[in-house]
C-alpha cells in the first residue's frame, strides 16, 4: 500500500530561484541543498536550481559535496561546515571548495575564509592575510529574519573587515532572509536555502515574498469509523468523543516525519480542512470528520494552501526542521518529481 506520497514541484523551485535572483539584483544566487535539499531531495533540487540560474551548490559536509559531484561534474560546490583532515584528499580530487573557520588553512583546494561577525558559531575572530588558495570571504547572519539592527551591525563588521582585501575574492553574506529583505547584505553572492523551497524564512505566508511551496505531501483515509460518546482514539486517550463523531485514520505518523506535536493542526480531507485529533502514533494519525467519508478519500498534509508554516507553528518549531524530518524512503513514502 502506498502510505503517502511526497511530490516535488521543480517548476515552483525554478520560479523561486528566479524570484530570488530578481531580489538579488545582480548578485549571484548559490543554492543551499544540505540535508538532502532540506528533505526535498538534493539532486532534483540542485538540477532545477542550476537550470534556473543558480551558480553554485552549497552543502554542510564533504560527504554531501562528493555525492553532488558524482551527479554534477562541472558545478561549483561549496562545503560550508568543517572538513576533516581525513576528507581533504577526496575534497581536492572532487574539486570541492571548502570553508575554513580556524587557523589551519589547507592547501591545494579553493578556500573560503569565514569571519564570525556575530553568529558566535563557526568563524574566525579576525581575517588573516589571505593565503593564495583563498577565493572567497564570507560570514553568516544570526538574525536576518527577526533583528534588523543586529543584521546591519554584522554587515558593517564584514564590510570593514574585508574592505582592504583584493577585489578578486568573492564576498558572500546573505542567507534567504538577508537576500529577500537586506539589500546591504547582497555583496557578490547569496547562499539561499529555505526560500528556494518556497518556505518563508520569516515563518509567514511565503506568498508575501512571492515564493511558492515546492513540497507537497499527500495520503488518503485508510479507515473511517464512528466514535460513540465516551470513546477515544489513540494512545493516552487524549481525544474522547462527546457526541457521535466520525474520525478518519491516515497511515502516516511520526516515523514518517508527521511529528508527535502536530496534534491540533489541520490537513485537507477531500478538499476540506480537518483537525488532527488525539496522539499521533508512529505510523498513523486521526482526523475529525464532519460526516462519514469513504476509505480512499484524499488527504493533503502539505499543499493546496496547507502550509508547512502552519504545522511548524503548531509544533513550536521552524519549517526547516519540519521538512528535514519528512521521510521520503521507499517504504514510507514515494517521492515523485513533477515537471512544469
Ligand atoms: C544553511 C545555511 C544557509 C542557508 O540559510 P537559509 O536560511 O536556509 O537561506 C546559508 N549559509 C550558511 C552558512 C548555512 O549554514
Short mmCIF file of C-alpha atoms and ligand atoms in Angstrom, two decimals:
data_model
loop_
_atom_site.label_atom_id
_atom_site.label_comp_id
_atom_site.label_asym_id
_atom_site.label_seq_id
_atom_site.Cartn_x
_atom_site.Cartn_y
_atom_site.Cartn_z
CA UNK A 1 0.00 0.00 0.00
CA UNK A 2 1.21 3.47 -0.82
CA UNK A 3 1.00 5.14 2.59
CA UNK A 4 1.87 8.63 1.44
CA UNK A 5 3.48 10.48 -1.43
CA UNK A 6 5.86 13.41 -1.47
CA UNK A 7 5.74 15.39 -4.69
CA UNK A 8 8.47 17.89 -5.52
CA UNK A 9 7.36 20.62 -7.90
CA UNK A 10 10.57 21.53 -9.68
CA UNK A 11 8.70 24.16 -11.70
CA UNK A 12 7.88 26.00 -8.47
CA UNK A 13 11.52 25.66 -7.43
CA UNK A 14 12.70 27.23 -10.66
CA UNK A 15 10.26 30.11 -10.18
CA UNK A 16 11.54 30.63 -6.62
CA UNK A 17 15.08 30.76 -7.98
CA UNK A 18 14.02 33.45 -10.43
CA UNK A 19 12.23 35.40 -7.68
CA UNK A 20 15.38 35.32 -5.55
CA UNK A 21 17.57 36.32 -8.46
CA UNK A 22 15.37 39.34 -9.06
CA UNK A 23 15.64 40.27 -5.37
CA UNK A 24 19.43 39.86 -5.56
CA UNK A 25 19.65 42.38 -8.36
CA UNK A 26 22.82 41.08 -10.00
CA UNK A 27 24.45 39.24 -7.10
CA UNK A 28 24.84 35.50 -7.69
CA UNK A 29 22.44 33.02 -6.17
CA UNK A 30 24.06 29.98 -4.58
CA UNK A 31 21.63 27.15 -3.86
CA UNK A 32 21.89 25.61 -0.40
CA UNK A 33 21.00 21.92 -0.73
CA UNK A 34 22.39 20.50 2.53
CA UNK A 35 20.43 17.88 4.50
CA UNK A 36 19.27 16.27 1.25
CA UNK A 37 17.93 19.56 -0.04
CA UNK A 38 16.07 20.34 3.21
CA UNK A 39 14.38 16.96 2.87
CA UNK A 40 13.28 17.63 -0.73
CA UNK A 41 15.98 15.50 -2.42
CA UNK A 42 19.32 17.20 -3.09
CA UNK A 43 19.88 16.01 -6.66
CA UNK A 44 16.48 17.06 -8.06
CA UNK A 45 16.68 20.40 -6.28
CA UNK A 46 20.26 21.06 -7.38
CA UNK A 47 19.45 20.27 -11.01
CA UNK A 48 16.43 22.59 -11.11
CA UNK A 49 18.28 25.37 -9.28
CA UNK A 50 21.24 25.25 -11.68
CA UNK A 51 18.90 25.22 -14.67
CA UNK A 52 17.17 28.34 -13.34
CA UNK A 53 20.40 30.25 -12.91
CA UNK A 54 21.93 29.35 -9.55
CA UNK A 55 25.71 29.44 -9.99
CA UNK A 56 26.89 27.19 -7.13
CA UNK A 57 25.66 24.48 -4.76
CA UNK A 58 26.26 24.70 -1.01
CA UNK A 59 26.23 21.78 1.43
CA UNK A 60 27.20 21.19 5.05
CA UNK A 61 29.55 18.23 4.74
CA UNK A 62 32.27 16.94 2.43
CA UNK A 63 30.25 13.73 2.04
CA UNK A 64 27.31 15.70 0.69
CA UNK A 65 29.67 17.54 -1.64
CA UNK A 66 31.16 14.32 -3.02
CA UNK A 67 27.69 12.90 -3.68
CA UNK A 68 26.75 16.03 -5.64
CA UNK A 69 30.00 15.93 -7.60
CA UNK A 70 29.08 12.47 -8.90
CA UNK A 71 25.87 13.92 -10.40
CA UNK A 72 27.12 17.36 -11.37
CA UNK A 73 30.58 17.17 -12.89
CA UNK A 74 31.02 20.86 -13.59
CA UNK A 75 29.08 22.67 -10.86
CA UNK A 76 30.75 24.82 -8.26
CA UNK A 77 30.23 23.03 -4.91
CA UNK A 78 30.95 24.69 -1.57
CA UNK A 79 31.20 22.73 1.69
CA UNK A 80 30.12 25.15 4.43
CA UNK A 81 30.68 23.01 7.54
CA UNK A 82 34.05 21.83 8.84
CA UNK A 83 36.03 19.49 6.58
CA UNK A 84 38.20 16.99 8.45
CA UNK A 85 41.84 16.38 7.59
CA UNK A 86 40.89 12.86 6.55
CA UNK A 87 38.42 14.28 3.99
CA UNK A 88 40.78 16.74 2.31
CA UNK A 89 42.19 14.38 -0.28
CA UNK A 90 38.77 13.38 -1.60
CA UNK A 91 37.64 17.00 -1.46
CA UNK A 92 40.64 18.05 -3.56
CA UNK A 93 40.09 15.32 -6.11
CA UNK A 94 36.43 16.23 -6.40
CA UNK A 95 37.28 19.92 -6.81
CA UNK A 96 35.14 20.92 -3.84
CA UNK A 97 35.55 24.36 -2.32
CA UNK A 98 35.73 24.43 1.45
CA UNK A 99 35.07 26.89 4.22
CA UNK A 100 37.80 27.45 6.79
CA UNK A 101 36.94 28.87 10.19
CA UNK A 102 40.18 28.21 12.05
CA UNK A 103 43.90 28.97 11.97
CA UNK A 104 44.78 25.85 10.00
CA UNK A 105 44.32 26.62 6.27
CA UNK A 106 44.74 23.59 3.99
CA UNK A 107 46.39 23.97 0.60
CA UNK A 108 45.59 22.71 -2.87
CA UNK A 109 41.88 23.45 -2.98
CA UNK A 110 39.78 26.64 -3.15
CA UNK A 111 39.19 28.13 0.30
CA UNK A 112 36.55 30.49 1.65
CA UNK A 113 37.55 32.17 4.90
CA UNK A 114 34.68 32.61 7.32
CA UNK A 115 34.58 35.59 9.62
CA UNK A 116 32.46 35.47 12.77
CA UNK A 117 30.63 38.82 12.80
CA UNK A 118 28.11 37.86 15.47
CA UNK A 119 26.77 34.37 14.82
CA UNK A 120 29.08 33.10 17.53
CA UNK A 121 29.43 29.73 15.87
CA UNK A 122 31.90 28.78 13.12
CA UNK A 123 34.15 31.61 12.07
CA UNK A 124 37.39 33.46 12.66
CA UNK A 125 37.52 36.39 15.06
CA UNK A 126 39.76 38.18 12.55
CA UNK A 127 40.66 37.54 8.94
CA UNK A 128 44.33 36.76 8.28
CA UNK A 129 46.10 37.97 5.14
CA UNK A 130 44.51 35.53 2.70
CA UNK A 131 46.81 32.71 1.57
CA UNK A 132 46.96 32.02 -2.18
CA UNK A 133 44.27 29.34 -2.24
CA UNK A 134 41.66 31.69 -0.79
CA UNK A 135 38.96 32.52 -3.35
CA UNK A 136 36.23 33.87 -1.06
CA UNK A 137 35.41 35.54 2.23
CA UNK A 138 32.11 35.10 3.99
CA UNK A 139 30.12 35.49 7.17
CA UNK A 140 26.75 34.16 8.34
CA UNK A 141 23.86 36.25 9.66
CA UNK A 142 22.40 35.27 13.03
CA UNK A 143 19.05 37.04 12.92
CA UNK A 144 18.28 38.38 9.45
CA UNK A 145 14.72 37.05 9.92
CA UNK A 146 14.00 38.99 13.09
CA UNK A 147 16.54 41.68 14.07
CA UNK A 148 17.30 44.40 11.58
CA UNK A 149 19.69 46.30 13.80
CA UNK A 150 21.94 43.37 14.63
CA UNK A 151 21.93 42.33 10.96
CA UNK A 152 23.06 45.80 9.94
CA UNK A 153 25.87 45.60 12.52
CA UNK A 154 27.03 42.24 11.18
CA UNK A 155 27.01 43.52 7.59
CA UNK A 156 29.00 46.57 8.65
CA UNK A 157 31.58 44.48 10.54
CA UNK A 158 32.02 42.29 7.46
CA UNK A 159 32.30 45.30 5.17
CA UNK A 160 35.02 46.97 7.18
CA UNK A 161 36.94 43.72 7.80
CA UNK A 162 37.01 42.94 4.07
CA UNK A 163 37.37 46.47 2.67
CA UNK A 164 41.09 46.18 2.04
CA UNK A 165 41.08 42.64 0.66
CA UNK A 166 41.63 42.06 -3.07
CA UNK A 167 38.63 42.58 -5.36
CA UNK A 168 39.06 39.10 -6.81
CA UNK A 169 37.77 37.46 -3.61
CA UNK A 170 34.07 36.62 -3.81
CA UNK A 171 32.22 38.09 -0.82
CA UNK A 172 29.09 36.29 0.40
CA UNK A 173 26.98 37.04 3.45
CA UNK A 174 23.22 36.70 2.92
CA UNK A 175 21.01 33.71 3.58
CA UNK A 176 17.39 33.67 2.35
CA UNK A 177 16.16 36.27 4.81
CA UNK A 178 19.11 38.53 4.01
CA UNK A 179 18.63 38.10 0.26
CA UNK A 180 14.93 38.98 0.44
CA UNK A 181 14.97 41.88 2.88
CA UNK A 182 18.54 43.21 3.23
CA UNK A 183 19.90 44.84 0.10
CA UNK A 184 23.07 45.81 2.03
CA UNK A 185 23.85 42.11 2.64
CA UNK A 186 23.93 41.11 -1.05
CA UNK A 187 27.61 41.58 -1.90
CA UNK A 188 28.74 39.21 -4.72
CA UNK A 189 26.64 36.15 -3.90
CA UNK A 190 23.91 34.98 -1.50
CA UNK A 191 23.60 31.47 -0.06
CA UNK A 192 19.88 30.74 -0.17
CA UNK A 193 18.24 27.63 1.22
CA UNK A 194 14.78 27.83 2.72
CA UNK A 195 13.37 30.31 0.18
CA UNK A 196 14.33 28.03 -2.74
CA UNK A 197 11.88 25.54 -1.33
CA UNK A 198 9.13 28.14 -1.23
CA UNK A 199 9.20 28.32 2.56
CA UNK A 200 9.27 31.65 4.33
CA UNK A 201 12.41 32.44 6.34
CA UNK A 202 10.13 34.67 8.40
CA UNK A 203 7.61 31.93 9.25
CA UNK A 204 4.94 33.85 7.35
CA UNK A 205 2.89 33.02 4.29
CA UNK A 206 5.63 32.56 1.65
CA UNK A 207 3.41 34.28 -0.93
CA UNK A 208 4.29 37.57 0.81
CA UNK A 209 7.75 37.24 -0.68
CA UNK A 210 6.50 35.83 -3.97
CA UNK A 211 7.57 32.26 -3.08
CA UNK A 212 5.70 29.05 -3.95
CA UNK A 213 5.92 25.90 -1.80
CA UNK A 214 7.78 23.13 -3.64
CA UNK A 215 6.91 20.13 -1.49
CA UNK A 216 3.52 18.53 -1.48
CA UNK A 217 2.67 15.64 0.87
CA UNK A 218 -0.44 13.60 0.38
CA UNK A 219 -2.06 10.42 1.62
CA UNK A 220 -5.58 9.07 1.97
CA UNK A 221 -8.01 7.81 4.56
CA UNK A 222 -7.20 4.18 5.34
CA UNK A 223 -10.08 3.68 7.76
CA UNK A 224 -13.20 5.60 8.80
CA UNK A 225 -15.11 4.95 12.00
CA UNK A 226 -17.70 6.40 14.32
CA UNK A 227 -16.72 7.10 17.91
CA UNK A 228 -19.64 6.85 20.31
CA UNK A 229 -19.74 9.40 23.15
CA UNK A 230 -17.04 8.46 25.66
CA UNK A 231 -14.95 6.52 23.14
CA UNK A 232 -11.45 7.77 22.42
CA UNK A 233 -8.83 7.45 19.70
CA UNK A 234 -5.13 6.85 20.12
CA UNK A 235 -2.56 6.48 22.89
CA UNK A 236 -3.29 8.14 26.20
CA UNK A 237 -6.93 8.69 25.17
CA UNK A 238 -6.20 12.36 24.54
CA UNK A 239 -9.26 12.76 22.33
CA UNK A 240 -12.57 11.49 23.65
CA UNK A 241 -15.79 12.00 21.69
CA UNK A 242 -18.50 13.97 23.48
CA UNK A 243 -21.08 13.24 20.81
CA UNK A 244 -21.14 10.67 17.98
CA UNK A 245 -18.03 11.64 15.96
CA UNK A 246 -16.73 10.36 12.65
CA UNK A 247 -12.97 10.04 12.54
CA UNK A 248 -10.64 9.10 9.69
CA UNK A 249 -7.31 7.33 10.11
CA UNK A 250 -4.37 8.41 7.96
CA UNK A 251 -1.50 5.90 7.62
CA UNK A 252 1.26 8.43 8.32
CA UNK A 253 2.93 9.07 11.67
CA UNK A 254 5.96 10.45 13.40
CA UNK A 255 8.24 7.82 11.85
CA UNK A 256 7.38 9.45 8.51
CA UNK A 257 8.05 12.92 9.88
CA UNK A 258 4.49 13.82 10.83
CA UNK A 259 5.63 14.90 14.25
CA UNK A 260 4.03 13.91 17.51
CA UNK A 261 3.49 17.55 18.46
CA UNK A 262 1.25 18.19 15.43
CA UNK A 263 -1.95 17.32 17.31
CA UNK A 264 -4.41 20.14 16.63
CA UNK A 265 -3.02 21.13 13.24
CA UNK A 266 -5.18 20.98 10.13
CA UNK A 267 -4.95 18.92 6.95
CA UNK A 268 -7.25 18.74 3.94
CA UNK A 269 -9.55 15.75 3.78
CA UNK A 270 -11.42 15.55 0.49
CA UNK A 271 -10.52 19.22 -0.01
CA UNK A 272 -11.89 20.40 3.38
CA UNK A 273 -9.82 21.50 6.34
CA UNK A 274 -10.00 18.97 9.18
CA UNK A 275 -8.37 18.94 12.60
CA UNK A 276 -5.82 16.31 13.64
CA UNK A 277 -7.06 14.83 16.93
CA UNK A 278 -5.57 12.57 19.58
CA UNK A 279 -1.99 11.44 19.94
CA UNK A 280 -0.06 10.96 16.72
CA UNK A 281 1.30 7.41 16.53
CA UNK A 282 4.45 6.16 14.86
CA UNK A 283 2.55 5.15 11.72
CA UNK A 284 -0.88 6.78 11.91
CA UNK A 285 -2.89 9.78 12.99
CA UNK A 286 -6.59 10.58 13.26
CA UNK A 287 -8.65 13.45 11.87
CA UNK A 288 -12.07 14.55 13.00
CA UNK A 289 -14.56 14.35 10.11
CA UNK A 290 -17.85 16.20 9.74
CA UNK A 291 -19.60 13.17 8.27
CA UNK A 292 -18.91 9.66 7.09
CA UNK A 293 -16.38 9.67 4.24
CA UNK A 294 -15.18 6.73 2.20
CA UNK A 295 -11.87 4.98 2.64
CA UNK A 296 -9.52 6.30 -0.03
CA UNK A 297 -10.63 9.95 0.34
CA UNK A 298 -7.62 12.15 -0.38
CA UNK A 299 -5.70 13.73 2.49
CA UNK A 300 -3.30 16.63 1.87
CA UNK A 301 -0.79 17.04 4.69
CA UNK A 302 1.12 19.86 2.95
CA UNK A 303 -0.15 21.57 -0.21
CA UNK A 304 -3.26 23.25 -1.66
CA UNK A 305 -2.98 26.05 0.87
CA UNK A 306 -1.99 23.91 3.86
CA UNK A 307 1.35 25.50 4.64
CA UNK A 308 4.35 23.91 6.34
CA UNK A 309 4.50 27.23 8.25
CA UNK A 310 1.15 26.40 9.95
CA UNK A 311 2.38 22.99 11.07
CA UNK A 312 5.66 24.48 12.29
CA UNK A 313 3.77 26.99 14.41
CA UNK A 314 1.65 24.23 16.00
CA UNK A 315 4.82 22.21 16.67
CA UNK A 316 6.67 25.18 18.12
CA UNK A 317 9.43 24.76 15.56
CA UNK A 318 10.53 26.14 12.19
CA UNK A 319 9.76 24.82 8.71
CA UNK A 320 13.43 23.91 8.30
CA UNK A 321 13.18 21.23 10.98
CA UNK A 322 9.77 20.04 9.85
CA UNK A 323 10.69 19.40 6.20
CA UNK A 324 14.11 17.91 7.06
CA UNK A 325 12.21 15.31 9.07
CA UNK A 326 9.91 14.13 6.28
CA UNK A 327 10.93 10.63 5.31
CA UNK A 328 10.99 10.01 1.61
CA UNK A 329 12.27 6.46 1.87
CA UNK A 330 10.76 3.88 -0.46
CA UNK A 331 8.72 2.05 2.11
CA UNK A 332 7.48 5.16 3.89
CA UNK A 333 6.50 7.40 1.02
CA UNK A 334 7.09 7.64 -2.69
CA UNK A 335 8.89 10.74 -3.83
CA UNK A 336 7.85 12.00 -7.20
CA UNK A 337 9.25 14.88 -9.14
CA UNK A 338 6.70 16.89 -11.06
CA UNK A 339 7.83 18.91 -14.03
CA UNK A 340 6.32 22.21 -15.06
C1 LIG B 1 22.09 26.73 5.91
C2 LIG B 1 22.94 27.91 5.61
C3 LIG B 1 22.48 28.90 4.74
C4 LIG B 1 21.07 28.92 4.16
O1 LIG B 1 20.17 29.51 5.08
P1 LIG B 1 18.62 29.73 4.70
O2 LIG B 1 18.07 30.44 5.87
O3 LIG B 1 18.04 28.36 4.54
O4 LIG B 1 18.58 30.50 3.44
C5 LIG B 1 23.37 29.92 4.38
N1 LIG B 1 24.62 29.95 4.91
C6 LIG B 1 25.08 29.03 5.76
C7 LIG B 1 26.45 29.14 6.30
C8 LIG B 1 24.24 27.99 6.17
O5 LIG B 1 24.69 27.08 7.03
#
